[in-house]
Structures are given as structure tokens and as C-alpha cells.
């Protein structure tokens, strides 16, 4: 009834996670990753899968820390660049003009221009194949004041994040708000 | 400079993954989960985090298999219902009117009305705290013919998936297509 597509890594929606880390020499690096997301509520954990060849892999192993930065749509090209170009050859903060700011909690850089970041201490690694899963404990979420509600929660329409579609290999913006979650007790 | 929000599990965008499984008695169950996503390219792996109290937890442990179904926006209320109501008390396929179809590859049900599904064999579990991470090997991705391009790839505008915003606790639809990924070599 349904058509077989083979062993494809397609689902909706993949996030665009910008992973911040420092090299052993203290050079700030930024990598785009879509294989990741929240994986536990308590302790609060986030996962991101990274290939061993990546500069970010070495950096997280060295510092046992990283940041997950959520880019806003204005920076979609800079974000894509950080998924194409390797930190082994290029200083990506310099190349993109983005600004690395040092976290006070761990040895990982945050991106000043991106409205939301999770500051993470490495909790565990899981070897999976091409990718290693880095599971980070969220020590703090930080955001720009101007994207927050009066109650201090991020407002998605102000953040204007985007996501990745692995079928078309394009990025997409967010659409309209639908129903409130956890409210449908009766159909 | 950035404001601390505490240890919040907020990032963008969380998927809405509808996990299909069978109980030991052969009752098809369907659970909504947003802590998950693709976690490895080769082998092709997908992860979804589930609390031990859930019927789905027992079901996957028993069958060592599950499906990840991607709902279309038309079924946002049925999907939300499957995140609120427990399969321990309710036959959710019956309650929602959705149709369970048996996979030929593993002992897990697919949702006939949802346009895309990943058929998974349990690869590994990782204990994390409130949640256990179920990592599944994608044996096949299957889709409805009418959401596929001429090349046989899913078209997101035809699937019309939605995602979850954990800050506002609302679902959102998809927005407009932005740039092609992996193309930005120069800024």
C-alpha cells in the first residue's frame, strides 16, 4: 500500500543546531548539525550526532563541553556555510563575521548574533557508526531579552528559527501556530 | 549579555514523531513523542526517548521493533490526543479512528492515514533518567505515492508535517522554502 523508499534518513522536522566549541588552541568553532535534539527531561539532556572527522568532535572530546545555538533565519547562509566548510581549514567565526562569546559555565563559545543557546557539559557519548552521539547536560538556556515574553519564555515568532528538510535538502521557515499541545482529551 | 532561563529543554524545531508498537497481546498503540530524530547516517538510525511508564516502552522492549510515523497537519488533534492519553487505558487507534497496518518487516504497526513512516528494528537502548532513548535501525522508509516526486522523494509541501514548540507548548505548521542546503561555499 505504501511505497518503499529504502533505508532513508527522512523525517520531519530536523532542527538546525549550531554547535559551538573551542579547539585545544582556544580557537572558537561553529558547526551546523541536524541529527540531534532534546533526549531527556530530567536531567535535561540534548543530543547531537557528529562525525569523527569533524573539528567539533576533537573539540568536545577535549573540553567535555559544547553549546547548541539556534540561528535565526537572517543567518541561514552563515549557518549553511558552517555545515559545508570544515573548522580544520577555516576559522568559521572569522569567515562568517559572527561573534563568539565565552560562556561563564563551561569552556564553549556562544554565538552573540543567535537568539537562543543551550550551554552543555558532556554527559555521555554513544558510538553509532558514521556518527558519534554527544549527549550534553543542559546547564543553562540563555536568550536575548528581546525574544522573551513577559514571563521570560522565548517567543518563536521573534526567534524566527528554521529547519532542515533532508528530502529536498532545503531549509524552511516556520509557519502558522496550530493548536495548543496536551489539550486534546476528547476527539 | 544573554539572559539565563535555567535548565530548559527548549530548542527549535522539535519533530512530532508518532511511535507505533504492538503490546504483548497484539494491541496496536500509537504515542506522540518530540524528544527524538535521526541520529546516524550509516547505519541509518533514528532515536526516540520514552518514559518507562508508557505502554510504548513495554511494547518496544517486547517486540524489539517500532515505527516512526509522520503525521500530516490534518491529524494534529488525533496526534495530540496520542500524546495525552495513555495506551494503558485506551485503544488509541480505535479512539482516533486511525488505521493500523501491519509492517511486513517487523512486528510494529504503521498508520495508514499518515504519509510517511520509518520501519525500525531496535538497535540499542540508552538509559538517561526520566527517559530511555530507543535507537532504531531504519529498515525501510515508506510513503504514500501521492506525496512523492517523480524521483520518488517525499515532497514536504504535500506531506504538510508540523512541529512542536516546547516554549509555547503549541504545534506549528511549516513555512516557506529558504535556500538549498550545503551550497554556501563563500559568503
CSV table of C-alpha atoms in Angstrom, one decimal, chain A residues 1-17 34-47 49 51 68 70 73 76-78 80-81 83-85 95-96 101 110-116 118 123-124 126-131 133 135 137-145 148 152-157 159 161-187, chain B residues 1-17 34-47 49 51 68 70 73 76-78 80-81 83-85 95-96 101 110-116 118 123-124 126-131 133 135 137-145 148 152-157 159 161-187:
chain,number,residue,atom,x,y,z
A,1,UNK,CA,0.0,0.0,0.0
A,2,UNK,CA,2.8,2.4,0.9
A,3,UNK,CA,5.8,2.7,-1.4
A,4,UNK,CA,9.2,1.6,-0.2
A,5,UNK,CA,11.9,4.3,-0.4
A,6,UNK,CA,14.7,2.3,1.1
A,7,UNK,CA,16.7,3.0,4.2
A,8,UNK,CA,16.3,6.8,4.1
A,9,UNK,CA,17.0,9.1,7.0
A,10,UNK,CA,13.9,11.3,6.3
A,11,UNK,CA,11.6,12.6,9.0
A,12,UNK,CA,10.0,16.0,9.8
A,13,UNK,CA,11.2,18.3,11.1
A,14,UNK,CA,15.0,18.2,11.6
A,15,UNK,CA,16.4,21.1,13.6
A,16,UNK,CA,19.4,23.3,12.6
A,17,UNK,CA,21.7,23.1,15.6
A,34,UNK,CA,20.6,18.4,12.1
A,35,UNK,CA,20.9,14.9,13.7
A,36,UNK,CA,20.0,15.9,17.2
A,37,UNK,CA,17.5,17.4,19.7
A,38,UNK,CA,16.3,17.1,23.3
A,39,UNK,CA,16.6,13.5,24.6
A,40,UNK,CA,15.6,13.7,28.3
A,41,UNK,CA,13.6,15.9,30.6
A,42,UNK,CA,15.3,15.2,33.9
A,43,UNK,CA,18.2,15.5,33.8
A,44,UNK,CA,17.7,18.0,31.0
A,45,UNK,CA,19.8,16.5,28.1
A,46,UNK,CA,20.3,17.3,24.5
A,47,UNK,CA,21.9,15.1,21.8
A,49,UNK,CA,25.5,13.4,16.4
A,51,UNK,CA,31.3,12.5,12.6
A,68,UNK,CA,23.8,24.4,21.0
A,70,UNK,CA,19.7,28.3,17.5
A,73,UNK,CA,16.5,33.0,9.6
A,76,UNK,CA,20.6,31.0,7.1
A,77,UNK,CA,23.6,31.4,4.7
A,78,UNK,CA,26.1,31.7,7.5
A,80,UNK,CA,24.8,26.7,5.9
A,81,UNK,CA,28.4,27.7,5.4
A,83,UNK,CA,27.8,22.9,7.7
A,84,UNK,CA,29.8,22.9,4.4
A,85,UNK,CA,33.2,24.3,5.5
A,95,UNK,CA,34.7,33.9,7.9
A,96,UNK,CA,31.1,34.4,8.8
A,101,UNK,CA,31.2,35.0,23.4
A,110,UNK,CA,28.1,31.1,22.3
A,111,UNK,CA,27.1,33.0,19.2
A,112,UNK,CA,26.2,36.6,20.1
A,113,UNK,CA,24.0,37.1,17.0
A,114,UNK,CA,21.8,34.0,17.6
A,115,UNK,CA,18.9,34.5,20.0
A,116,UNK,CA,18.9,31.2,22.0
A,118,UNK,CA,21.9,25.8,25.4
A,123,UNK,CA,27.2,13.8,29.8
A,124,UNK,CA,27.9,10.7,27.6
A,126,UNK,CA,27.4,6.8,22.2
A,127,UNK,CA,29.2,5.3,19.3
A,128,UNK,CA,26.7,4.6,16.5
A,129,UNK,CA,28.6,4.2,13.2
A,130,UNK,CA,29.4,7.1,10.9
A,131,UNK,CA,28.3,9.3,13.8
A,133,UNK,CA,26.2,10.8,19.6
A,135,UNK,CA,24.7,13.8,24.9
A,137,UNK,CA,23.6,18.1,30.1
A,138,UNK,CA,21.9,21.5,29.7
A,139,UNK,CA,23.4,23.6,32.5
A,140,UNK,CA,21.5,26.7,31.3
A,141,UNK,CA,19.4,28.0,28.4
A,142,UNK,CA,20.2,31.6,27.6
A,143,UNK,CA,18.4,34.0,25.3
A,144,UNK,CA,18.3,37.6,24.1
A,145,UNK,CA,16.0,39.7,26.1
A,148,UNK,CA,11.4,36.8,25.5
A,152,UNK,CA,10.6,35.1,30.3
A,153,UNK,CA,9.9,32.4,27.8
A,154,UNK,CA,11.2,32.5,24.2
A,155,UNK,CA,8.7,33.6,21.6
A,156,UNK,CA,9.2,31.5,18.4
A,157,UNK,CA,7.8,34.3,16.1
A,159,UNK,CA,13.3,33.9,17.2
A,161,UNK,CA,14.2,29.7,13.6
A,162,UNK,CA,14.3,27.5,10.6
A,163,UNK,CA,14.5,23.8,10.0
A,164,UNK,CA,16.1,21.3,7.5
A,165,UNK,CA,14.3,19.1,5.1
A,166,UNK,CA,16.6,16.1,4.3
A,167,UNK,CA,14.3,15.0,1.4
A,168,UNK,CA,14.6,18.2,-0.6
A,169,UNK,CA,17.9,19.3,1.1
A,170,UNK,CA,16.5,22.8,1.7
A,171,UNK,CA,15.9,24.9,4.7
A,172,UNK,CA,12.4,26.0,5.6
A,173,UNK,CA,11.0,28.8,7.8
A,174,UNK,CA,8.3,28.3,10.4
A,175,UNK,CA,4.6,28.5,9.5
A,176,UNK,CA,1.5,29.4,11.5
A,177,UNK,CA,0.6,28.4,15.0
A,178,UNK,CA,-1.8,25.4,15.3
A,179,UNK,CA,-3.5,24.1,18.4
A,180,UNK,CA,-2.1,24.0,21.9
A,181,UNK,CA,-0.4,20.8,22.8
A,182,UNK,CA,-1.5,18.4,25.6
A,183,UNK,CA,-5.1,19.7,25.5
A,184,UNK,CA,-6.9,17.0,23.3
A,185,UNK,CA,-8.6,14.8,25.8
A,186,UNK,CA,-11.6,14.0,23.7
A,187,UNK,CA,-11.9,13.7,19.9
B,1,UNK,CA,24.5,39.9,27.8
B,2,UNK,CA,22.1,37.0,27.3
B,3,UNK,CA,19.5,36.3,29.9
B,4,UNK,CA,19.5,33.0,31.9
B,5,UNK,CA,16.3,30.9,31.6
B,6,UNK,CA,17.5,28.0,33.7
B,7,UNK,CA,17.8,24.4,32.6
B,8,UNK,CA,15.1,24.5,30.0
B,9,UNK,CA,14.6,21.8,27.3
B,10,UNK,CA,14.0,24.4,24.5
B,11,UNK,CA,15.3,24.3,21.0
B,12,UNK,CA,13.8,24.6,17.5
B,13,UNK,CA,12.4,22.7,15.9
B,14,UNK,CA,11.1,19.6,17.8
B,15,UNK,CA,9.6,17.0,15.5
B,16,UNK,CA,6.2,15.3,16.2
B,17,UNK,CA,7.0,11.6,16.0
B,34,UNK,CA,9.1,15.0,20.4
B,35,UNK,CA,12.4,14.1,22.0
B,36,UNK,CA,13.9,12.3,19.0
B,37,UNK,CA,15.2,12.4,15.5
B,38,UNK,CA,17.7,10.9,13.1
B,39,UNK,CA,21.0,10.2,15.0
B,40,UNK,CA,23.2,8.4,12.4
B,41,UNK,CA,23.6,8.2,8.6
B,42,UNK,CA,25.2,4.7,8.3
B,43,UNK,CA,23.8,2.6,9.7
B,44,UNK,CA,20.6,4.7,9.3
B,45,UNK,CA,19.4,5.2,12.9
B,46,UNK,CA,16.6,7.1,14.5
B,47,UNK,CA,16.2,7.9,18.2
B,49,UNK,CA,13.1,9.0,24.1
B,51,UNK,CA,9.4,7.2,29.7
B,68,UNK,CA,8.0,6.3,13.5
B,70,UNK,CA,5.0,11.4,10.5
B,73,UNK,CA,-1.5,18.7,9.8
B,76,UNK,CA,-2.9,17.4,14.6
B,77,UNK,CA,-5.7,16.8,17.1
B,78,UNK,CA,-5.5,13.0,16.8
B,80,UNK,CA,-2.1,15.5,20.3
B,81,UNK,CA,-4.6,13.0,21.7
B,83,UNK,CA,0.5,12.4,23.5
B,84,UNK,CA,-2.1,13.0,26.3
B,85,UNK,CA,-3.9,9.7,26.7
B,95,UNK,CA,-10.4,6.2,19.8
B,96,UNK,CA,-8.8,8.3,17.0
B,101,UNK,CA,-1.5,-1.6,9.2
B,110,UNK,CA,2.1,1.7,10.6
B,111,UNK,CA,-0.6,4.4,10.4
B,112,UNK,CA,-2.4,4.2,7.1
B,113,UNK,CA,-3.6,7.8,7.2
B,114,UNK,CA,-0.1,9.3,7.8
B,115,UNK,CA,2.0,9.9,4.6
B,116,UNK,CA,5.5,8.8,5.8
B,118,UNK,CA,10.2,4.7,9.2
B,123,UNK,CA,19.3,-1.3,17.8
B,124,UNK,CA,20.1,-0.1,21.3
B,126,UNK,CA,20.4,4.2,26.4
B,127,UNK,CA,19.1,4.9,30.0
B,128,UNK,CA,19.2,8.6,30.6
B,129,UNK,CA,17.0,9.5,33.6
B,130,UNK,CA,13.3,10.2,33.2
B,131,UNK,CA,13.6,9.0,29.6
B,133,UNK,CA,16.5,6.5,24.5
B,135,UNK,CA,17.7,3.9,19.0
B,137,UNK,CA,17.7,0.9,12.8
B,138,UNK,CA,15.7,2.1,9.8
B,139,UNK,CA,15.0,-1.0,7.8
B,140,UNK,CA,12.8,1.0,5.3
B,141,UNK,CA,11.1,4.3,4.8
B,142,UNK,CA,7.7,4.1,3.3
B,143,UNK,CA,5.4,6.8,1.9
B,144,UNK,CA,2.1,7.3,0.1
B,145,UNK,CA,2.6,7.5,-3.6
B,148,UNK,CA,6.3,11.6,-3.8
B,152,UNK,CA,10.5,9.1,-5.6
B,153,UNK,CA,11.4,11.5,-2.8
B,154,UNK,CA,8.8,12.9,-0.4
B,155,UNK,CA,7.7,16.5,-1.1
B,156,UNK,CA,7.3,18.4,2.2
B,157,UNK,CA,4.5,20.6,0.8
B,159,UNK,CA,3.2,15.9,3.4
B,161,UNK,CA,4.1,17.9,8.6
B,162,UNK,CA,4.0,20.1,11.8
B,163,UNK,CA,6.4,20.6,14.6
B,164,UNK,CA,6.3,21.2,18.4
B,165,UNK,CA,7.4,24.4,20.2
B,166,UNK,CA,8.2,23.4,23.8
B,167,UNK,CA,8.4,27.1,24.8
B,168,UNK,CA,4.8,28.0,23.9
B,169,UNK,CA,3.5,24.3,24.0
B,170,UNK,CA,1.9,24.7,20.7
B,171,UNK,CA,2.2,23.0,17.4
B,172,UNK,CA,3.2,24.9,14.2
B,173,UNK,CA,3.0,24.3,10.5
B,174,UNK,CA,5.8,24.6,8.0
B,175,UNK,CA,6.7,27.9,6.4
B,176,UNK,CA,8.3,28.9,3.1
B,177,UNK,CA,11.3,27.2,1.4
B,178,UNK,CA,14.6,29.0,2.0
B,179,UNK,CA,17.9,28.3,0.4
B,180,UNK,CA,19.3,24.9,-0.7
B,181,UNK,CA,21.5,23.3,2.0
B,182,UNK,CA,25.2,22.5,1.5
B,183,UNK,CA,25.6,25.1,-1.2
B,184,UNK,CA,27.2,28.1,0.7
B,185,UNK,CA,30.9,27.9,0.0
B,186,UNK,CA,31.5,31.6,0.0
B,187,UNK,CA,29.8,34.4,2.0
